[in-house]
Amino acid sequence: MPKLIKNGRVIDDAAEILVLDEVQGPEALNLPDGPVFVPLAVWQAHKGALSGRAGLGVWLDSSESVDDLEGDLDSIGAIALNFPKFTDGRAYSSAALLRSRYAYTGEIRAIGDVLRDQFFFMQRCGFDAIQPKAGKYSDAQLEEALASLKDFSTPYQAAIDQPEPLFRRAQRAA
Amino acid sequence: MYRYDPYDQKIVDERVAQFRDQTRRYLAGELTDDEFRPLRLQNGLYIQRHAPMLRVAVPYGLLSSTQVRKLAHIARTHDKGYAHITTRQNVQFNWPELKVVPEILAELAQVQMHAIQTSGACIRNITSDPFAGVAGDEYIDPRPWCEVLRQWSTFHPEFAFLPRKFKIAVNGADQDRAVIQCHDIGLELKRNAAGEIGFRVLVGGGMGRTPIIGEEINDFVPWQHIITYNEAILRVYNRYGRRDNLYKARIKILVKALGVAEFKRQVEEEWAFGKDGANTLTEAEVARVAAHFTTPAYEALPGEDAGYASQRAANTAFAAWTRRNVLAHKVPGYAIVVLSLKNPATAPGDITAEQLDLVAEWADAYSFGEVRATHEQNLVLADVKQADLFALWEKARATGLATPTFGLLTDIICCPGGDFCALANAKSIPIANAIQARFDDLDYLYDIGDIELNISGCMNSCGHHHVGHIGILGVDKNGEEWYQVSLGGAQGNHTSIGKVIGRSFAAAEMPDVISKIIDVYRAQRQDGERFIDTVRRTGLDPFKLGVYGEAAIIERKQHA
Ligand code: HEM
Ligand code: SF4
């Protein structure tokens, strides 16, 4: 079963990520039975039918805006943010916005070109689930990669995981 | 200057460990080239013509003598015995081997140095006024603010993969000495009518392929809010900056596309959420950081040291040096000294390990143990007693660090160019050296007066050619190296982008071309006019005529 990192541990995960193509456009609603992340377009086309469905998540590409989910967030159990390339950093802002401005408390999952050297930043921006591409890391490598979550023990600036900056958290001597 | 506490030290130590492991995984084949590239770049490591090139951060240009000695040591042990001062006040090594870079970083960490975010699509080293704290025209010392912003931007999790590099500069004096108008964010410290400190904020400046002067988006952001305001700018840029085309990815392109008013609206809409949040600065934090930048223990001295005056009278070479390379200090009896790295025999900005050791020694003996790097690629000892100037000059002269040409034609800003850089269209160092060789007569240089000549080996503009009074740009014509000349650029309060004068030249023509330009200036100048004033008054025509001749101009007009 595919693995992912959830709250700092490697776990099995069965969720499918539905990708649209020429055959499957957003109009049709052919969903697998188990947990699934549907693209934003599918969510928008079928909100009524999908709301509250068990195991339903929505995924956004890096060019899509989390602002479009405002008002829907209570009925979405999990949101996945895609990194088309790991150097495309838009999803960091998306995650941070979901957690801060929109006070979203469901799962936020990093998907796509997700590499261990960015785990630390992802976690800081509010991703609680991190899913490298299938086959990117062996099970053993993924366990090893957990270490990257702890690359830095005391960051300077406020972020989602640590909402106070160092200068408010610690008494620093001059 | 700022000294690390255990928190700062730990972050830098953890970075060394992180990069050591990343390098190990890369060399073991676990990280691909594409995966490793941004990681090494965010550690200042480029792969260049000869070897990796390592850019070490010098936050806002400040160095302790201990750090300078460490740089000397690294130059000696891991490089070919020299280092290079960059146009963003950093230090570069041209020859380190990839596998020893983690070792070099570990050594740097011992002296509170690192290479964090000196390259890559992230917030880069913050630059500032090399005369901060000692210049007479300063309103507010920029250094504590630079340090506050340095800490905020270090490993900022949201802004590690921006569309493109992001450069911030801070100035706090009447004269801008930090090129704030050509930065992604330029910050000018100021006071409002109530005497409170804040920042005028410029965005969207930059050089490179599309040179643009930054525009003001806020004329006064109170100091408490400077982090949240920067975060709002960066968030808008991170979300909406172009990522489809590397050449259109800088924030300046976004600002132009939206228009500055709309960009400001978006920033301030974003800011409304972050303002007054946890990142709002506290008085305690600013005071803690500012305490590191206290005034050194200056002695009470007369404004004019008698010995200094007689030494100048007795020694014309010393007098010449003091005339250019010694600048007024705000404290009586003290002076700012520019140690020139523009010796015509070496590449502009280069300094040997032996010279670095000596500079450290002089810093300890004469300048409270501190050295500054300038974006004009010189070093500065900022707090020298007038009474010590002669001794310092004799030592500097003995080792080639007293070239008395600060601010003159041969004080050239120059990128590494084709000798080192894989992106270059043309070499730049030999052009600089050829111009320096042509203009070797000091009296003549003094007669020409204040002028800035900047050279870049390609459109990336690392050598700031756009803002040189004379700018030289290396271009490629059918695989050959040619040079395009522009005039009328300037940095500082009246920043402007130079205009190209016409067809480009072969390397061998360049000293003649510069001579002709200078001849035109000397013929045209009016009383007390600097080169740039004359160019601004006359426009380019007389210079085109002087360089290309009547025939060429007529021919061009007919073709037009
Ligand atoms: C040798 C390796 C180097 C490489 C590969 C390199 C690469 C680049 C590139 C690609 C740009 C254009 C970025 C853009 O327009 O978005 C640039 C700009 C710049 N670089 Fe370099 N550079 C190198 C060395 C240097 C050095 C040695 C200096 C200082 C002497 C320097 C200082 C700058 C500055 C000041 C800019 C202009 C910033 C702006 O566009 O606003 N670079 N560099
Ligand atoms: S201006 Fe061009 S040639 Fe010069 S260092 Fe920059 S990238 Fe290289």
PDB file of N, CA, C and O in Angstrom, chain B residues 47-78:
ATOM      1  N   ILE B  47      28.173  25.609  -9.892  1.00  0.00           N
ATOM      2  CA  ILE B  47      29.185  24.850 -10.622  1.00  0.00           C
ATOM      3  C   ILE B  47      29.629  25.725 -11.781  1.00  0.00           C
ATOM      4  O   ILE B  47      28.808  26.123 -12.614  1.00  0.00           O
ATOM      5  N   GLN B  48      30.877  26.085 -11.813  1.00  0.00           N
ATOM      6  CA  GLN B  48      31.376  27.031 -12.804  1.00  0.00           C
ATOM      7  C   GLN B  48      32.389  26.399 -13.743  1.00  0.00           C
ATOM      8  O   GLN B  48      32.538  25.202 -13.786  1.00  0.00           O
ATOM      9  N   ARG B  49      33.066  27.256 -14.511  1.00  0.00           N
ATOM     10  CA  ARG B  49      34.008  26.760 -15.521  1.00  0.00           C
ATOM     11  C   ARG B  49      35.030  25.803 -14.959  1.00  0.00           C
ATOM     12  O   ARG B  49      35.319  24.784 -15.545  1.00  0.00           O
ATOM     13  N   HIS B  50      35.630  26.191 -13.843  1.00  0.00           N
ATOM     14  CA  HIS B  50      36.776  25.418 -13.382  1.00  0.00           C
ATOM     15  C   HIS B  50      36.400  24.452 -12.282  1.00  0.00           C
ATOM     16  O   HIS B  50      36.957  23.377 -12.178  1.00  0.00           O
ATOM     17  N   ALA B  51      35.475  24.852 -11.472  1.00  0.00           N
ATOM     18  CA  ALA B  51      35.204  24.113 -10.240  1.00  0.00           C
ATOM     19  C   ALA B  51      33.946  24.724  -9.658  1.00  0.00           C
ATOM     20  O   ALA B  51      33.441  25.699 -10.184  1.00  0.00           O
ATOM     21  N   PRO B  52      33.426  24.166  -8.588  1.00  0.00           N
ATOM     22  CA  PRO B  52      32.335  24.872  -7.940  1.00  0.00           C
ATOM     23  C   PRO B  52      32.833  26.230  -7.441  1.00  0.00           C
ATOM     24  O   PRO B  52      34.018  26.403  -7.170  1.00  0.00           O
ATOM     25  N   MET B  53      31.924  27.170  -7.370  1.00  0.00           N
ATOM     26  CA  MET B  53      32.263  28.469  -6.824  1.00  0.00           C
ATOM     27  C   MET B  53      31.408  28.648  -5.574  1.00  0.00           C
ATOM     28  O   MET B  53      30.213  28.406  -5.627  1.00  0.00           O
ATOM     29  N   LEU B  54      32.040  28.999  -4.484  1.00  0.00           N
ATOM     30  CA  LEU B  54      31.310  29.099  -3.218  1.00  0.00           C
ATOM     31  C   LEU B  54      31.178  30.553  -2.802  1.00  0.00           C
ATOM     32  O   LEU B  54      32.173  31.258  -2.651  1.00  0.00           O
ATOM     33  N   ARG B  55      29.929  30.990  -2.623  1.00  0.00           N
ATOM     34  CA  ARG B  55      29.683  32.374  -2.203  1.00  0.00           C
ATOM     35  C   ARG B  55      29.341  32.376  -0.726  1.00  0.00           C
ATOM     36  O   ARG B  55      28.364  31.758  -0.307  1.00  0.00           O
ATOM     37  N   VAL B  56      30.143  33.049   0.039  1.00  0.00           N
ATOM     38  CA  VAL B  56      29.960  33.092   1.490  1.00  0.00           C
ATOM     39  C   VAL B  56      29.230  34.380   1.855  1.00  0.00           C
ATOM     40  O   VAL B  56      29.552  35.448   1.331  1.00  0.00           O
ATOM     41  N   ALA B  57      28.256  34.269   2.730  1.00  0.00           N
ATOM     42  CA  ALA B  57      27.472  35.446   3.098  1.00  0.00           C
ATOM     43  C   ALA B  57      28.270  36.362   4.024  1.00  0.00           C
ATOM     44  O   ALA B  57      28.897  35.913   4.977  1.00  0.00           O
ATOM     45  N   VAL B  58      28.222  37.636   3.714  1.00  0.00           N
ATOM     46  CA  VAL B  58      28.738  38.642   4.634  1.00  0.00           C
ATOM     47  C   VAL B  58      27.560  39.567   4.920  1.00  0.00           C
ATOM     48  O   VAL B  58      27.326  40.522   4.198  1.00  0.00           O
ATOM     49  N   PRO B  59      26.770  39.233   5.937  1.00  0.00           N
ATOM     50  CA  PRO B  59      25.550  40.008   6.176  1.00  0.00           C
ATOM     51  C   PRO B  59      25.847  41.504   6.215  1.00  0.00           C
ATOM     52  O   PRO B  59      26.718  41.946   6.963  1.00  0.00           O
ATOM     53  N   TYR B  60      25.140  42.226   5.359  1.00  0.00           N
ATOM     54  CA  TYR B  60      25.298  43.674   5.171  1.00  0.00           C
ATOM     55  C   TYR B  60      26.755  44.126   5.222  1.00  0.00           C
ATOM     56  O   TYR B  60      27.086  45.234   5.648  1.00  0.00           O
ATOM     57  N   GLY B  61      27.634  43.259   4.748  1.00  0.00           N
ATOM     58  CA  GLY B  61      29.029  43.651   4.531  1.00  0.00           C
ATOM     59  C   GLY B  61      29.934  43.697   5.745  1.00  0.00           C
ATOM     60  O   GLY B  61      31.094  44.073   5.624  1.00  0.00           O
ATOM     61  N   LEU B  62      29.450  43.286   6.918  1.00  0.00           N
ATOM     62  CA  LEU B  62      30.267  43.420   8.135  1.00  0.00           C
ATOM     63  C   LEU B  62      31.066  42.165   8.442  1.00  0.00           C
ATOM     64  O   LEU B  62      30.531  41.065   8.448  1.00  0.00           O
ATOM     65  N   LEU B  63      32.354  42.370   8.733  1.00  0.00           N
ATOM     66  CA  LEU B  63      33.242  41.256   9.064  1.00  0.00           C
ATOM     67  C   LEU B  63      34.050  41.585  10.312  1.00  0.00           C
ATOM     68  O   LEU B  63      34.496  42.726  10.477  1.00  0.00           O
ATOM     69  N   SER B  64      34.276  40.583  11.142  1.00  0.00           N
ATOM     70  CA  SER B  64      35.214  40.771  12.248  1.00  0.00           C
ATOM     71  C   SER B  64      36.595  40.334  11.773  1.00  0.00           C
ATOM     72  O   SER B  64      36.714  39.587  10.802  1.00  0.00           O
ATOM     73  N   SER B  65      37.619  40.763  12.481  1.00  0.00           N
ATOM     74  CA  SER B  65      38.974  40.365  12.081  1.00  0.00           C
ATOM     75  C   SER B  65      39.115  38.841  12.153  1.00  0.00           C
ATOM     76  O   SER B  65      39.812  38.236  11.341  1.00  0.00           O
ATOM     77  N   THR B  66      38.451  38.224  13.114  1.00  0.00           N
ATOM     78  CA  THR B  66      38.500  36.761  13.217  1.00  0.00           C
ATOM     79  C   THR B  66      37.916  36.121  11.959  1.00  0.00           C
ATOM     80  O   THR B  66      38.445  35.126  11.450  1.00  0.00           O
ATOM     81  N   GLN B  67      36.841  36.686  11.489  1.00  0.00           N
ATOM     82  CA  GLN B  67      36.225  36.139  10.268  1.00  0.00           C
ATOM     83  C   GLN B  67      37.139  36.343   9.068  1.00  0.00           C
ATOM     84  O   GLN B  67      37.275  35.455   8.220  1.00  0.00           O
ATOM     85  N   VAL B  68      37.767  37.501   8.996  1.00  0.00           N
ATOM     86  CA  VAL B  68      38.678  37.763   7.873  1.00  0.00           C
ATOM     87  C   VAL B  68      39.836  36.766   7.888  1.00  0.00           C
ATOM     88  O   VAL B  68      40.239  36.239   6.843  1.00  0.00           O
ATOM     89  N   ARG B  69      40.339  36.461   9.073  1.00  0.00           N
ATOM     90  CA  ARG B  69      41.427  35.468   9.166  1.00  0.00           C
ATOM     91  C   ARG B  69      40.944  34.095   8.701  1.00  0.00           C
ATOM     92  O   ARG B  69      41.669  33.348   8.055  1.00  0.00           O
ATOM     93  N   LYS B  70      39.719  33.789   9.028  1.00  0.00           N
ATOM     94  CA  LYS B  70      39.170  32.495   8.596  1.00  0.00           C
ATOM     95  C   LYS B  70      39.060  32.466   7.071  1.00  0.00           C
ATOM     96  O   LYS B  70      39.374  31.466   6.431  1.00  0.00           O
ATOM     97  N   LEU B  71      38.636  33.566   6.485  1.00  0.00           N
ATOM     98  CA  LEU B  71      38.546  33.614   5.025  1.00  0.00           C
ATOM     99  C   LEU B  71      39.924  33.427   4.403  1.00  0.00           C
ATOM    100  O   LEU B  71      40.092  32.723   3.402  1.00  0.00           O
ATOM    101  N   ALA B  72      40.916  34.033   5.039  1.00  0.00           N
ATOM    102  CA  ALA B  72      42.298  33.871   4.553  1.00  0.00           C
ATOM    103  C   ALA B  72      42.695  32.400   4.613  1.00  0.00           C
ATOM    104  O   ALA B  72      43.258  31.842   3.669  1.00  0.00           O
ATOM    105  N   HIS B  73      42.362  31.786   5.718  1.00  0.00           N
ATOM    106  CA  HIS B  73      42.690  30.374   5.912  1.00  0.00           C
ATOM    107  C   HIS B  73      42.020  29.508   4.838  1.00  0.00           C
ATOM    108  O   HIS B  73      42.637  28.613   4.261  1.00  0.00           O
ATOM    109  N   ILE B  74      40.751  29.798   4.563  1.00  0.00           N
ATOM    110  CA  ILE B  74      40.027  29.012   3.556  1.00  0.00           C
ATOM    111  C   ILE B  74      40.632  29.243   2.167  1.00  0.00           C
ATOM    112  O   ILE B  74      40.825  28.303   1.398  1.00  0.00           O
ATOM    113  N   ALA B  75      40.964  30.495   1.886  1.00  0.00           N
ATOM    114  CA  ALA B  75      41.581  30.803   0.592  1.00  0.00           C
ATOM    115  C   ALA B  75      42.875  30.006   0.428  1.00  0.00           C
ATOM    116  O   ALA B  75      43.178  29.485  -0.644  1.00  0.00           O
ATOM    117  N   ARG B  76      43.621  29.904   1.506  1.00  0.00           N
ATOM    118  CA  ARG B  76      44.902  29.220   1.453  1.00  0.00           C
ATOM    119  C   ARG B  76      44.740  27.706   1.361  1.00  0.00           C
ATOM    120  O   ARG B  76      45.420  27.050   0.586  1.00  0.00           O
ATOM    121  N   THR B  77      43.840  27.169   2.156  1.00  0.00           N
ATOM    122  CA  THR B  77      43.752  25.707   2.249  1.00  0.00           C
ATOM    123  C   THR B  77      42.868  25.097   1.183  1.00  0.00           C
ATOM    124  O   THR B  77      43.133  24.004   0.721  1.00  0.00           O
ATOM    125  N   HIS B  78      41.776  25.777   0.832  1.00  0.00           N
ATOM    126  CA  HIS B  78      40.813  25.133  -0.050  1.00  0.00           C
ATOM    127  C   HIS B  78      40.690  25.833  -1.387  1.00  0.00           C
ATOM    128  O   HIS B  78      39.885  25.446  -2.225  1.00  0.00           O
TER     129      HIS B  78
END
